[in-house]
Amino acid sequence: MTKPIALTIKWVLIVATLAGILWIAAKLAAAGNLPAVIIAGMVGMAVLAVYATRRAVPLKYLVPGLVFMALFQLFPVIYTANLSLTNYGDGHLNTKEQSVTDIIAQSVREVPNTPRYKMSVATKEGASADTGDLVLLLTKPDGSTFVGDREGLKTLDPAGVEKTPVGKITKAPGFTILNARQVNARKDLQTLAVPTSDGGGIKPVGLSEAFEGKSTVSYDAKADRLTDTSTQPPKVYEPRDARWVNTADATQSFPQGWKENIGLSNYTRILTDDTIRSGFIKIFIWNVVFAVVSVLSTFLLGMLIALLFNDPKLRGKSIYRSLLILPYALPGFVTALVWKGMFNQDYGIINQTLGLGIDWLGTDLGAKAAILITNLWLGFPYMFIVCTGALQSIPQDVREAATIDGANAFRTLRSIIMPLLLVAVGPLLLASFAFNFNNFGLIYLLTKGGPFNGADTSIGSSDLLITYAYRLAFSGTAPNYGFAAAVSVVIFLLVALMSIPGFRRTKALEEVN
């Protein structure tokens, strides 16, 4: 490739990269995320400074890796740590101002003898029909058209707007109109209300109409209170624990709270709440046992099979090795579901073949044993492959020298083969420990963390910390993302603290060579 062509390709790639960064920065700016815009600008400047000159050759190779590490490793850690300092969760998703707006908008009641709008539900063009912000395209009886969202009502330019004979909008520039199936799938339509300038609001009724009404809740910014006039006497609500609570009855509150910084409260809750603390300690102990036993059992079985097949006298080794890596080649979720069926108490092949009646997945010890057996089946082929490669890298003359010196097979294994094997396998054992410590897929597919004791379904007998965090964040009646993030940070720190001594030991193994 000639130099001018290479230079042209280089600058085309630089310009394309900068254009992509500019597009991302524009999207971030539109979302009001100023810190992310600044970071995007710094990345763009770094790309230009590194690749537009002939200097900093090592950085030309390091920058892509550093950027992706920051995006997919550093940012998630920082974001999770920041989230753990908040009360973010069900009922605490927006700002305090947004909670006031939502409460007032949802208290709208239809004003008698007012005309209704013809309505179409839409999203902005390019937004997802499932998750994009909803807007209402409205037509008054006089034919004028409007667009409304949670921010308010605006006039819709009639140019390019198409309507049915009754006035329902079927096409509007800049918007994607949802069909009936898509509208029914959007549960947030029930809570959508468009505030109007006179203090009222517009709410959908059915799939094709909307009414204009007045709010029964008002907000006094000076006193920082909400007043609900739908009852007599009116109820007054004040902010307490990031919720609007009735001043006369603390058990009554609006479901719309707000997100706020609560410091280390989520972490202190782990240590001070008796139920959570006792459950957390129990889960942590089982988590460590599961990770350690999984690593040791898969390593020992994989190593023993690798030693057996490393014997030059054994015939047909390639066929046996191909058969033994089949569990590793199959998708893990398929294997886990197959084993779940095999462990079934009534018709599972294990109980039927052995003549047992063990409730493997319904008892504490049975579920844990089932998990360890399944993970052994899933994990030993990987260790077998790794150990096979490591054993084949050990020079044959080293073993012969040990034999000449009078060492028997066990002594050769303990003093020669194992130290040399651990040099290659040691770091992989640590990585396997970290993986099994957070082995969400196996637990979720096999037992879902169960069985659960009594009425408490928040902590299961076979839960790992990661499945416990998942249940806190996404299951139950009141998911708590902030608390789940705190548990995730604790998991991260525990794995890091337990891995440091292991890395120091593997570093010492390097002296074996």
XYZ file of C-alpha atoms in Angstrom, residues 21 28 34-45 71 75:
16
model
C -17.772 10.955 19.152
C -25.525 13.307 25.700
C -22.765 17.546 30.940
C -20.060 15.390 32.635
C -20.417 12.732 29.928
C -20.169 15.417 27.223
C -16.894 16.643 28.737
C -15.530 13.077 28.865
C -16.541 12.495 25.236
C -14.738 15.714 24.278
C -11.583 14.616 26.115
C -11.676 11.239 24.322
C -11.985 13.033 20.986
C -9.016 15.282 21.785
C -16.429 2.131 29.276
C -17.641 3.165 34.415
